[in-house]
Amino acid sequence: MSGFRLSEKMFRIAFSMGAIFLFGSTGSAQQPLSAQQVAGQIDREIEQALAEAKVQPAPVVGDEDFLRRISFDLTGVPPSASEVTLFSLNPDSSKRTDLIHRLLDEREFAQNWSRYWRDVIFSRATDMRTVRFQRVFETWMTQQLSENRSWDKIVTDLVTATGDVSENGATALLMAHGGDAAEIAAETSRIFLGIQIQCANCHDHPTDQWKREDFHQLAAFFPRVQFRQVRDGDRRSFEIASLQAPPPGRRGPQRDPRSLFEDRDRFFQQMDRNRDGKVVASELNGSPLQRVFERFMENGDSNKDGELTLEEFKKIPAPPQQQAGRGSAEYFMPDLSDPSSRGTEVRPTFFVGTRVAAAGLSDEDRRLLLAQYLCDPENPWFAKAYVTRIWGELTGDSFYMPIDDLGPGRSARNETALNLLAEQFVAHEYDIKWLFETIAQTRAYQRAVSETSELAFASSAPSRLRSDALYDSFLNAIGSSGESRFSGRGPGGPGGPRGFQGGARAQFSQLFGYDPSTPQSDLTGTIPQSLFFMNSPTVEGAIQSDRGMLRSILNRFDSNEDVIRELYLTVLSRTPKASEIELGQTYVKEVGDRNEAFEDLYWALLNSSEFLTKR
């Protein structure tokens, strides 16, 4: 590959045809099987492993728990009380399969999972200016999933995107890291391959086979990505653009900061974006000088107040030479023994299979080539990473844990089942809905929850609801009119530290959101989250409202037992146990005031761990 050069036209034709002559046929193509067939094979593999370990698997959940689980997993929305009742009474033996198909076709499926990927990408954003464009990504991703575009095509768009970030949601990954080549490379590998190659940034990977050169050769696909501000009158946005390579024999733009030091007054004015006569680190976000600003401060901030004045700046020696790669036509691996040097130029090379990009490709074609390397069926990590991530999100446990740290140095739990599912995912041409349908039909997915499972996949594992699902569950429990009760900030409201506005849902996400790549065992909850449900004006107002859900239920049912049943169905999507009905009735009698007693019961259900988790 390294000695073969394609014209741009030939390259695009090759890509559109699958570029078989570049990579060869897979040689291991699997015959596509139905979701039901694959689900059955996976269950046999898992149950055989459990039998060999003499572990009894948990039973399959009942209809109520299945309905709540699949509704949250596919659409992010809990079932209504009437849906729970009707599903439980439905005698059709195929009702679970029919429900899976119906939910996959609803727009809520696309919306729910677009929000999932929003959290995956933006939870680790390194340029916080970009979080206000999350909704643009949501809209774009919802459209992709609604059309059931294949995973490889979605990833290709995310890696190759250009344009205004307020208009093209596919720019999300590149803009979330301000166009920084090293950050984009790290997240590309982690998200799409499940490989934490960023661990090889400064040294060879401590546990895997990847070398330091592997990381920087991957980053070499991205140095020409530019993240820059766009101004159109009063409108301000950002765009992802491409820095074009100079013609052969000509020196391209290097953006050497030393040239700017020739006119220090002008240079300082460029850095001082708010024109207050001093520069702080936040003003250089996204600037080529962001990385050297700490050195400026060390050498120039004489009074150590965290601010750089013009007088202080003029005393700073000009930097000896530009650092590696950013804003340059080529990428340079930093020299750790001489951080002030430019480093060593490296060619774009994909570390899985060591595929070297041909010389002379434009930025767009480099990234297009990388996308093809990523999505190639011969690359085993691409399908495994997606399967591992989705299986883990649905069942609470997965083949690798954490779900974004696979790598050749670790062994999968039940590798046979993983390989079968990944191979069939490839055979179905990365069909996203097919994968969800397959997993949801397994007995492994439908098993009861246990927190003390003796072996992986013997049961489902409890997991916290993501912020969007919890928000919708909360609205479902209090009535949709309760959305207007959210306050923006303060101890009683769901405001959070990110500092961007976006309505009640966004504010709720600031308080309850988390990175979906985080293992569930690391999600312990926070005091502000507990206080929100325990004593916030939002929850208190919803409980006591004359137009709220509780008053509606009390007005509809005279029997205390019926009220208790309806509250459990509304808040927890299940009928109460006999002991819970008895306890509730006893409490109402002890309190004496029917309204007050049911307010307490309602509050207790909203504050239960069962309400916050998927079972």
Coordinates of C-alpha atoms in Angstrom, one line a residue:
M1 CA 0.0 0.0 0.0
S2 CA 2.8 2.4 0.9
G3 CA 4.3 2.3 -2.5
F4 CA 1.0 2.6 -4.4
R5 CA -0.4 6.1 -5.1
L6 CA -4.0 6.7 -6.2
S7 CA -5.4 9.7 -8.0
E8 CA -8.2 11.4 -6.1
K9 CA -10.8 10.2 -8.6
M10 CA -9.5 6.6 -8.5
F11 CA -9.5 6.7 -4.7
R12 CA -13.1 7.8 -4.5
I13 CA -14.2 5.2 -7.0
A14 CA -12.3 2.5 -5.1
F15 CA -13.9 3.6 -1.8
S16 CA -17.4 3.5 -3.3
M17 CA -16.8 0.0 -4.6
G18 CA -15.4 -1.3 -1.4
A19 CA -11.7 -1.1 -2.5
I20 CA -11.5 -4.8 -2.6
F21 CA -8.2 -4.6 -4.5
L22 CA -6.7 -2.6 -1.6
F23 CA -7.6 -4.9 1.2
G24 CA -8.5 -8.2 -0.4
S25 CA -11.6 -10.2 0.3
T26 CA -12.4 -11.0 3.9
G27 CA -12.0 -14.7 3.4
S28 CA -14.1 -15.2 6.5
A29 CA -17.5 -13.9 5.5
Q30 CA -20.4 -15.5 7.5
Q31 CA -23.8 -16.4 6.1
P32 CA -26.3 -14.0 7.6
L33 CA -28.6 -15.7 10.1
S34 CA -31.8 -14.4 11.5
A35 CA -31.9 -12.5 14.9
Q36 CA -33.7 -15.5 16.4
Q37 CA -31.2 -18.0 15.2
V38 CA -28.2 -16.0 16.5
A39 CA -30.0 -15.3 19.8
G40 CA -30.5 -19.1 20.2
Q41 CA -26.8 -19.8 19.5
I42 CA -25.6 -17.2 21.9
D43 CA -27.8 -18.5 24.7
R44 CA -26.5 -22.1 24.1
E45 CA -22.9 -20.8 24.4
I46 CA -23.6 -18.9 27.5
E47 CA -25.6 -21.6 29.2
Q48 CA -23.0 -24.2 28.4
A49 CA -20.4 -22.1 30.1
L50 CA -22.6 -21.6 33.1
A51 CA -23.3 -25.4 33.3
E52 CA -19.6 -26.2 33.1
A53 CA -19.0 -23.8 36.0
K54 CA -22.0 -25.3 37.8
V55 CA -23.8 -21.9 38.0
Q56 CA -27.5 -21.8 37.9
P57 CA -28.7 -18.9 35.7
A58 CA -31.3 -16.5 36.9
P59 CA -34.9 -17.0 35.6
V60 CA -36.3 -15.0 32.8
V61 CA -38.2 -11.9 34.1
G62 CA -42.0 -11.6 34.1
D63 CA -43.9 -9.5 31.6
E64 CA -44.0 -6.4 33.7
D65 CA -40.2 -6.3 34.3
F66 CA -39.5 -7.2 30.6
L67 CA -41.8 -4.4 29.4
R68 CA -40.1 -1.8 31.6
R69 CA -36.6 -3.0 30.7
I70 CA -37.1 -3.1 27.0
S71 CA -39.0 0.2 26.9
F72 CA -36.1 2.0 28.7
D73 CA -33.4 0.2 26.7
L74 CA -34.9 0.8 23.3
T75 CA -36.9 4.1 23.6
G76 CA -35.7 5.6 26.9
V77 CA -39.3 6.0 28.0
P78 CA -41.1 4.0 30.6
P79 CA -44.4 2.3 29.8
S80 CA -47.6 3.8 31.1
A81 CA -49.7 2.1 33.8
S82 CA -52.3 1.0 31.2
E83 CA -49.5 -0.4 28.9
V84 CA -48.2 -2.5 31.8
T85 CA -51.7 -3.9 32.5
L86 CA -52.5 -4.6 28.8
F87 CA -49.2 -6.3 28.1
S88 CA -49.5 -8.5 31.1
L89 CA -53.0 -9.6 30.1
N90 CA -52.0 -10.3 26.4
P91 CA -51.9 -14.1 25.9
D92 CA -50.0 -14.0 22.6
S93 CA -46.8 -16.1 23.0
S94 CA -45.0 -13.8 20.5
K95 CA -45.8 -10.6 22.2
R96 CA -42.2 -9.9 23.4
T97 CA -40.8 -10.3 19.9
D98 CA -43.6 -8.2 18.5
L99 CA -42.9 -5.5 21.1
I100 CA -39.2 -5.4 20.3
H101 CA -40.0 -4.9 16.6
R102 CA -42.5 -2.2 17.3
L103 CA -40.2 -0.2 19.7
L104 CA -37.3 -0.4 17.2
D105 CA -39.5 1.2 14.6
E106 CA -40.6 4.1 16.8
R107 CA -38.8 7.5 16.5
E108 CA -38.2 7.3 20.3
F109 CA -35.6 4.6 19.6
A110 CA -33.6 6.8 17.3
Q111 CA -33.9 9.8 19.7
N112 CA -32.9 7.7 22.8
W113 CA -29.8 6.3 21.2
S114 CA -28.8 9.6 19.6
R115 CA -28.7 11.0 23.2
Y116 CA -26.6 8.0 24.2
W117 CA -24.0 8.8 21.6
R118 CA -24.2 12.5 22.5
D119 CA -23.1 11.5 26.0
V120 CA -20.4 9.2 24.7
I121 CA -18.9 12.0 22.5
F122 CA -19.4 15.1 24.7
S123 CA -18.7 13.6 28.1
R124 CA -15.0 13.7 27.3
A125 CA -14.9 16.8 25.2
T126 CA -11.7 18.8 25.6
D127 CA -13.1 22.0 24.1
M128 CA -16.0 23.1 26.3
R129 CA -17.1 25.8 23.8
T130 CA -18.6 23.0 21.7
V131 CA -21.1 21.6 24.3
R132 CA -23.7 24.1 23.1
F133 CA -23.8 22.3 19.8
Q134 CA -24.9 19.0 21.3
R135 CA -28.5 19.4 20.1
V136 CA -27.2 19.7 16.5
F137 CA -25.6 16.3 16.8
E138 CA -28.7 14.9 18.5
T139 CA -30.8 15.9 15.5
W140 CA -28.4 14.5 13.0
M141 CA -27.9 11.2 14.8
T142 CA -31.6 10.8 15.3
Q143 CA -32.0 11.1 11.6
Q144 CA -29.3 8.5 10.9
L145 CA -30.9 6.0 13.3
S146 CA -34.4 6.7 12.0
E147 CA -33.2 5.7 8.6
N148 CA -31.3 2.7 10.1
R149 CA -28.1 3.7 8.4
S150 CA -25.4 1.2 9.1
W151 CA -22.9 1.8 11.8
D152 CA -19.9 1.9 9.3
K153 CA -21.6 4.7 7.3
I154 CA -22.3 6.7 10.5
V155 CA -18.7 6.3 11.7
T156 CA -17.4 7.3 8.2
D157 CA -19.5 10.5 8.4
L158 CA -18.2 11.3 11.9
V159 CA -14.5 10.8 10.9
T160 CA -14.7 12.7 7.6
A161 CA -17.1 15.5 8.4
T162 CA -16.5 19.2 7.5
G163 CA -18.7 22.3 7.6
D164 CA -20.4 24.6 10.0
V165 CA -20.9 22.8 13.4
S166 CA -24.2 24.5 13.9
E167 CA -25.5 22.9 10.7
N168 CA -23.7 19.6 10.4
G169 CA -24.1 17.3 13.4
A170 CA -21.6 14.9 11.9
T171 CA -18.8 17.3 13.0
A172 CA -19.4 16.4 16.6
L173 CA -16.4 14.2 17.3
L174 CA -13.9 16.5 15.6
M175 CA -15.3 19.7 17.1
A176 CA -15.6 18.2 20.6
H177 CA -11.8 18.2 20.7
G178 CA -11.2 21.5 18.9
G179 CA -9.7 19.8 15.9
D180 CA -6.7 18.5 18.0
A181 CA -5.2 15.6 16.1
A182 CA -4.0 13.6 19.2
E183 CA -7.3 14.0 21.0
I184 CA -9.3 13.0 18.0
A185 CA -7.1 10.0 17.4
A186 CA -7.4 8.8 21.0
E187 CA -11.2 9.1 21.0
T188 CA -11.6 7.5 17.5
S189 CA -9.7 4.5 18.7
R190 CA -11.5 4.3 22.1
I191 CA -15.1 4.8 20.8
F192 CA -15.0 2.9 17.5
L193 CA -12.4 0.2 18.3
G194 CA -12.6 -0.1 22.1
I195 CA -8.8 0.3 22.2
Q196 CA -7.3 2.8 24.6
I197 CA -4.3 3.6 22.4
Q198 CA -3.9 7.0 24.1
C199 CA -2.0 5.1 26.7
A200 CA 0.8 4.9 24.1
N201 CA 1.0 8.7 23.7
C202 CA 4.2 9.2 25.8
H203 CA 5.4 5.7 26.0
D204 CA 4.7 2.2 24.7
H205 CA 1.4 0.8 25.9
P206 CA 2.0 -0.7 29.4
T207 CA -0.3 -3.8 28.8
D208 CA -0.9 -4.1 25.1
Q209 CA 1.3 -4.5 22.0
W210 CA 0.8 -0.9 20.8
K211 CA 3.9 1.2 20.5
R212 CA 4.3 5.0 20.9
E213 CA 4.7 5.3 17.1
D214 CA 1.3 3.6 16.6
F215 CA -0.5 6.3 18.5
H216 CA 1.2 9.2 16.7
Q217 CA 0.9 7.5 13.3
L218 CA -2.9 7.3 13.9
A219 CA -2.9 11.0 14.9
A220 CA -1.2 11.7 11.6
F221 CA -4.5 11.2 9.8
F222 CA -5.8 14.4 11.5
P223 CA -3.3 17.3 11.6
R224 CA -5.0 19.1 8.7
V225 CA -8.3 19.3 10.5
Q226 CA -9.0 22.9 11.4
F227 CA -11.5 24.1 14.0
R228 CA -12.1 27.7 13.4
Q229 CA -14.5 30.5 14.2
V230 CA -17.1 31.6 11.7
R231 CA -18.5 35.1 11.8
D232 CA -21.5 36.2 9.7
G233 CA -22.7 39.5 11.0
D234 CA -23.9 39.0 14.5
R235 CA -24.0 35.2 14.1
R236 CA -21.0 33.4 15.4
S237 CA -20.3 29.7 15.0
F238 CA -17.4 27.4 14.3
E239 CA -16.6 25.1 11.4
I240 CA -14.5 22.1 10.7
A241 CA -12.3 22.8 7.6
S242 CA -9.3 21.2 6.0
L243 CA -5.8 22.6 5.7
Q244 CA -4.6 21.7 2.3
A245 CA -1.1 20.4 1.8
P246 CA 1.3 22.6 -0.2
P247 CA 2.4 21.6 -3.7
P248 CA 5.5 19.3 -3.8
G249 CA 8.7 21.2 -3.1
R250 CA 6.9 24.2 -1.5
R251 CA 6.9 24.9 2.2
G252 CA 3.4 24.8 3.6
P253 CA 1.9 27.0 6.3
Q254 CA 3.5 26.3 9.7
R255 CA 2.0 28.9 11.9
D256 CA 5.3 29.3 13.8
P257 CA 4.5 31.5 16.8
R258 CA 8.0 33.1 16.6
S259 CA 6.9 35.1 13.6
L260 CA 4.1 36.7 15.6
F261 CA 6.6 37.9 18.2
E262 CA 8.0 40.4 15.7
D263 CA 5.1 42.7 16.6
R264 CA 4.3 41.9 20.2
D265 CA 1.7 44.6 20.6
R266 CA -0.3 43.2 17.8
F267 CA 0.3 39.6 19.0
F268 CA -0.9 40.5 22.5
Q269 CA -4.0 42.1 21.0
Q270 CA -4.8 38.9 19.1
M271 CA -4.6 36.9 22.3
D272 CA -6.6 39.4 24.4
R273 CA -9.9 38.5 23.0
N274 CA -12.1 40.4 25.5
R275 CA -9.8 43.5 25.3
D276 CA -9.4 43.9 29.0
G277 CA -5.6 44.4 28.8
K278 CA -4.7 41.0 30.2
V279 CA -4.8 37.4 29.0
V280 CA -5.9 34.3 30.9
A281 CA -5.8 30.7 29.8
S282 CA -9.5 30.5 28.9
E283 CA -9.0 33.1 26.2
L284 CA -6.7 30.8 24.3
N285 CA -9.0 27.8 24.0
G286 CA -8.7 26.5 20.5
S287 CA -5.7 28.7 19.7
P288 CA -2.4 27.2 18.4
L289 CA -0.8 28.9 21.4
Q290 CA -3.0 27.1 24.0
R291 CA -0.4 24.5 24.6
V292 CA 2.5 26.9 25.2
F293 CA 0.5 29.3 27.3
E294 CA 1.6 27.6 30.5
R295 CA 5.2 28.2 29.5
F296 CA 4.3 31.9 28.9
M297 CA 2.9 32.1 32.4
E298 CA 5.8 30.4 34.0
N299 CA 8.2 32.9 32.4
G300 CA 6.1 36.0 32.4
D301 CA 3.5 36.0 35.2
S302 CA 5.8 37.8 37.6
N303 CA 3.1 38.4 40.3
K304 CA 1.6 34.9 39.9
D305 CA -2.0 36.2 39.6
G306 CA -2.9 33.9 36.7
E307 CA -3.1 36.8 34.3
L308 CA -0.6 38.0 31.7
T309 CA -0.3 41.7 31.0
L310 CA 1.4 43.3 27.9
E311 CA 4.3 44.5 30.1
E312 CA 4.8 41.0 31.3
F313 CA 4.4 39.5 27.9
K314 CA 7.1 41.7 26.4
K315 CA 9.7 40.3 28.8
I316 CA 9.0 36.7 27.6
P317 CA 11.6 35.2 25.2
A318 CA 10.2 34.0 21.9
P319 CA 9.6 30.3 21.8
P320 CA 12.4 28.5 20.1
Q321 CA 10.2 26.5 17.6
Q322 CA 6.7 25.4 17.0
Q323 CA 5.5 22.2 18.7
A324 CA 4.3 19.1 16.9
G325 CA 1.7 19.0 14.2
R326 CA -1.3 21.1 14.9
G327 CA -2.2 23.5 12.1
S328 CA 0.5 21.9 10.0
A329 CA 0.1 20.0 6.8
E330 CA 1.9 17.0 8.4
Y331 CA 2.1 15.5 11.8
F332 CA 5.2 15.4 14.0
M333 CA 5.7 13.0 16.9
P334 CA 7.0 15.0 19.9
D335 CA 10.6 14.4 21.0
L336 CA 10.3 13.6 24.7
S337 CA 14.0 14.3 25.2
D338 CA 13.7 17.7 23.6
P339 CA 10.2 19.1 24.1
S340 CA 11.1 22.4 22.5
S341 CA 11.9 20.7 19.2
R342 CA 9.4 20.0 16.4
G343 CA 9.8 16.3 16.7
T344 CA 9.8 13.6 14.0
E345 CA 7.4 13.7 11.0
V346 CA 5.3 10.5 10.8
R347 CA 3.2 9.1 8.0
P348 CA -0.5 8.3 8.6
T349 CA -0.6 4.6 9.5
F350 CA -3.4 2.5 10.9
F351 CA -2.1 0.3 13.7
V352 CA -4.4 -2.6 13.0
G353 CA -2.7 -4.4 10.2
T354 CA -0.2 -1.6 9.8
R355 CA -1.8 0.0 6.7
V356 CA 0.1 3.1 5.5
A357 CA -1.7 5.9 3.7
A358 CA -0.4 6.7 0.2
A359 CA 1.6 10.0 -0.1
G360 CA -0.1 13.0 -1.6
L361 CA -3.7 12.4 -0.3
S362 CA -5.7 15.4 0.7
D363 CA -7.1 15.8 4.2
E364 CA -10.5 14.6 3.1
D365 CA -9.1 11.5 1.5
R366 CA -6.8 10.7 4.4
R367 CA -9.7 10.7 6.7
L368 CA -11.8 8.8 4.2
L369 CA -9.1 6.2 4.0
L370 CA -8.9 5.9 7.8
A371 CA -12.7 5.4 7.9
Q372 CA -12.3 2.5 5.5
Y373 CA -9.5 1.0 7.6
L374 CA -11.7 1.4 10.7
C375 CA -14.8 -0.2 9.2
D376 CA -13.1 -2.9 7.1
P377 CA -14.7 -6.3 8.0
E378 CA -11.1 -7.6 8.3
N379 CA -10.6 -5.3 11.3
P380 CA -12.0 -7.4 14.2
W381 CA -12.1 -4.6 16.7
F382 CA -14.6 -2.5 14.9
A383 CA -17.5 -4.9 15.2
K384 CA -16.4 -6.2 18.6
A385 CA -16.3 -2.7 20.1
Y386 CA -19.8 -1.9 19.0
V387 CA -21.2 -5.3 20.1
T388 CA -19.4 -5.0 23.5
R389 CA -20.8 -1.5 24.1
I390 CA -24.4 -2.3 23.2
W391 CA -24.5 -5.6 25.0
G392 CA -23.1 -3.9 28.1
E393 CA -25.6 -1.1 27.9
L394 CA -28.5 -3.5 27.6
T395 CA -27.5 -6.2 30.1
G396 CA -25.5 -4.2 32.6
D397 CA -22.4 -6.4 32.0
S398 CA -20.4 -7.2 28.9
F399 CA -17.7 -9.3 27.3
Y400 CA -15.0 -6.8 28.2
M401 CA -15.2 -4.4 31.2
P402 CA -14.8 -1.5 30.9
I403 CA -16.7 -1.6 27.6
D404 CA -14.2 0.7 25.9
D405 CA -11.0 -1.1 26.9
L406 CA -10.7 -4.2 24.7
G407 CA -7.3 -4.6 23.3
P408 CA -5.3 -7.8 22.4
G409 CA -3.8 -7.9 26.0
R410 CA -7.2 -8.8 27.6
S411 CA -9.4 -11.8 27.2
A412 CA -13.1 -11.6 26.5
R413 CA -15.6 -13.3 28.8
N414 CA -17.3 -16.0 26.7
E415 CA -15.3 -15.0 23.6
T416 CA -17.2 -17.6 21.5
A417 CA -20.5 -15.7 22.0
L418 CA -18.8 -12.4 21.3
N419 CA -17.2 -13.6 18.1
L420 CA -20.5 -15.1 16.9
L421 CA -22.4 -11.8 17.5
A422 CA -19.6 -9.7 16.0
E423 CA -19.3 -11.9 12.9
Q424 CA -23.1 -11.8 12.4
F425 CA -23.1 -8.0 12.9
V426 CA -20.6 -7.8 10.0
A427 CA -22.6 -10.3 7.9
H428 CA -25.6 -8.1 8.3
E429 CA -23.5 -5.2 7.1
Y430 CA -23.5 -3.4 10.5
D431 CA -27.3 -3.3 10.7
I432 CA -27.9 -1.5 14.1
K433 CA -31.5 -2.5 14.6
W434 CA -30.7 -6.2 13.7
L435 CA -28.1 -6.2 16.6
F436 CA -30.6 -4.7 19.1
E437 CA -33.3 -7.2 18.0
T438 CA -30.8 -10.1 18.4
I439 CA -29.6 -9.1 21.9
A440 CA -33.1 -8.4 23.1
Q441 CA -34.4 -11.8 22.1
T442 CA -31.7 -13.7 24.1
R443 CA -32.6 -15.3 27.4
A444 CA -29.3 -13.7 28.6
Y445 CA -30.9 -10.3 28.1
Q446 CA -34.2 -11.3 29.6
R447 CA -32.9 -12.8 32.8
A448 CA -33.7 -11.4 36.2
V449 CA -31.4 -8.9 37.9
S450 CA -28.9 -10.0 40.5
E451 CA -26.2 -8.0 42.2
T452 CA -24.3 -11.1 43.3
S453 CA -24.0 -13.1 40.1
E454 CA -21.5 -15.8 40.4
L455 CA -20.5 -15.7 36.7
A456 CA -20.9 -13.2 33.8
F457 CA -24.2 -13.4 32.1
A458 CA -25.8 -15.7 34.7
S459 CA -28.2 -12.8 35.3
S460 CA -28.7 -9.2 34.3
A461 CA -26.9 -6.6 36.3
P462 CA -28.6 -3.6 37.8
S463 CA -27.7 -0.3 36.2
R464 CA -28.6 3.4 36.7
L465 CA -30.9 5.0 34.3
R466 CA -29.2 7.5 32.0
S467 CA -30.2 11.1 32.6
D468 CA -32.7 11.3 29.7
A469 CA -34.4 8.1 30.7
L470 CA -34.6 9.2 34.3
Y471 CA -36.0 12.6 33.2
D472 CA -38.7 10.9 31.1
S473 CA -39.5 8.5 33.9
F474 CA -39.8 11.4 36.3
L475 CA -42.2 13.3 34.0
N476 CA -44.2 10.1 33.5
A477 CA -44.5 9.7 37.2
I478 CA -45.6 13.2 38.0
G479 CA -47.4 14.0 34.8
S480 CA -45.9 15.8 31.8
S481 CA -47.2 19.2 33.1
G482 CA -44.6 18.9 35.8
E483 CA -41.9 19.9 33.2
S484 CA -42.8 23.5 33.8
R485 CA -41.9 23.2 37.5
F486 CA -38.2 22.8 36.8
S487 CA -36.2 25.8 38.2
G488 CA -33.0 26.7 36.4
R489 CA -30.5 27.1 39.2
G490 CA -30.2 27.0 42.9
P491 CA -30.2 24.2 45.5
G492 CA -33.7 23.0 44.6
G493 CA -33.3 23.0 40.9
P494 CA -31.4 20.6 38.6
G495 CA -28.8 23.1 37.5
G496 CA -25.2 21.8 37.2
P497 CA -21.6 22.8 36.6
R498 CA -21.3 22.8 32.9
G499 CA -22.8 26.2 32.5
F500 CA -24.9 25.8 29.4
Q501 CA -28.6 26.3 29.1
G502 CA -30.9 24.1 27.1
G503 CA -34.3 23.8 28.9
A504 CA -35.3 21.5 31.6
R505 CA -34.0 18.3 30.0
A506 CA -30.5 19.8 29.6
Q507 CA -30.4 21.1 33.1
F508 CA -31.6 17.7 34.4
S509 CA -28.7 16.1 32.4
Q510 CA -26.2 18.4 34.0
L511 CA -27.2 17.0 37.4
F512 CA -27.8 13.3 36.5
G513 CA -25.7 12.8 33.4
Y514 CA -22.7 10.5 33.2
D515 CA -20.3 9.1 30.7
P516 CA -22.0 5.9 29.4
S517 CA -18.5 4.3 29.0
T518 CA -18.1 4.4 32.8
P519 CA -18.6 1.0 34.5
Q520 CA -21.8 0.8 36.5
S521 CA -19.8 -0.1 39.6
D522 CA -18.2 3.3 39.5
L523 CA -21.5 5.2 39.4
T524 CA -22.3 5.7 43.1
G525 CA -24.5 8.8 42.8
T526 CA -24.0 12.2 44.4
I527 CA -25.4 14.1 47.3
P528 CA -27.0 16.8 45.0
Q529 CA -28.8 14.0 43.1
S530 CA -30.2 12.6 46.3
L531 CA -31.2 16.0 47.6
F532 CA -33.1 16.8 44.4
F533 CA -35.5 13.9 44.8
M534 CA -35.7 14.2 48.6
N535 CA -36.4 17.8 49.2
S536 CA -36.3 19.9 46.0
P537 CA -39.2 22.3 45.3
T538 CA -39.7 20.6 42.0
V539 CA -40.5 17.2 43.5
E540 CA -42.5 18.7 46.4
G541 CA -44.5 20.8 44.0
A542 CA -45.2 17.8 41.8
I543 CA -46.4 15.7 44.7
Q544 CA -48.7 18.4 46.2
S545 CA -50.0 19.9 43.0
D546 CA -53.8 19.9 42.6
R547 CA -53.3 19.1 38.9
G548 CA -50.5 16.5 39.5
M549 CA -50.5 12.8 39.0
L550 CA -51.3 12.0 42.7
R551 CA -54.4 14.1 42.8
S552 CA -55.6 12.6 39.5
I553 CA -55.2 9.1 41.0
L554 CA -56.9 10.0 44.3
N555 CA -59.8 11.5 42.4
R556 CA -60.2 8.4 40.2
F557 CA -60.1 5.7 42.9
D558 CA -62.0 5.6 46.2
S559 CA -60.3 2.4 47.4
N560 CA -56.9 2.8 49.1
E561 CA -55.8 -0.5 47.7
D562 CA -56.5 0.7 44.1
V563 CA -54.6 3.9 44.8
I564 CA -51.6 1.9 46.0
R565 CA -51.7 -0.3 42.9
E566 CA -52.0 2.7 40.5
L567 CA -49.1 4.5 42.2
Y568 CA -46.8 1.5 41.8
L569 CA -47.8 1.0 38.2
T570 CA -47.2 4.7 37.5
V571 CA -43.9 5.2 39.3
L572 CA -42.3 1.7 39.1
S573 CA -44.2 0.1 36.2
R574 CA -45.3 -2.9 38.2
T575 CA -48.1 -4.1 40.4
P576 CA -47.2 -4.0 44.1
K577 CA -46.7 -7.2 46.1
A578 CA -49.3 -8.2 48.7
S579 CA -46.9 -7.2 51.5
E580 CA -46.5 -3.7 49.9
I581 CA -50.3 -3.3 49.6
E582 CA -50.7 -4.3 53.3
L583 CA -47.9 -1.9 54.4
G584 CA -49.4 1.0 52.4
Q585 CA -52.9 0.5 53.8
T586 CA -51.6 0.2 57.3
Y587 CA -49.6 3.5 56.9
V588 CA -52.7 5.3 55.6
K589 CA -54.7 4.3 58.7
E590 CA -51.8 5.3 61.0
V591 CA -51.5 8.8 59.5
G592 CA -55.2 9.4 59.4
D593 CA -55.0 12.0 56.7
R594 CA -55.5 10.2 53.3
N595 CA -53.9 13.0 51.2
E596 CA -50.9 13.3 53.5
A597 CA -50.3 9.5 53.7
F598 CA -50.4 9.0 50.0
E599 CA -48.1 12.0 49.5
D600 CA -45.6 10.2 51.7
L601 CA -46.0 7.0 49.8
Y602 CA -45.6 8.8 46.5
W603 CA -42.5 10.5 47.7
A604 CA -41.0 7.2 49.0
L605 CA -41.5 5.5 45.6
L606 CA -39.8 8.4 43.8
N607 CA -36.9 8.2 46.1
S608 CA -36.5 4.4 45.9
S609 CA -33.4 2.9 44.3
E610 CA -35.8 0.9 42.1
F611 CA -37.1 4.1 40.5
L612 CA -33.5 5.2 39.6
T613 CA -32.4 1.9 38.1
K614 CA -33.2 -0.4 35.3
R615 CA -34.2 -3.9 36.6

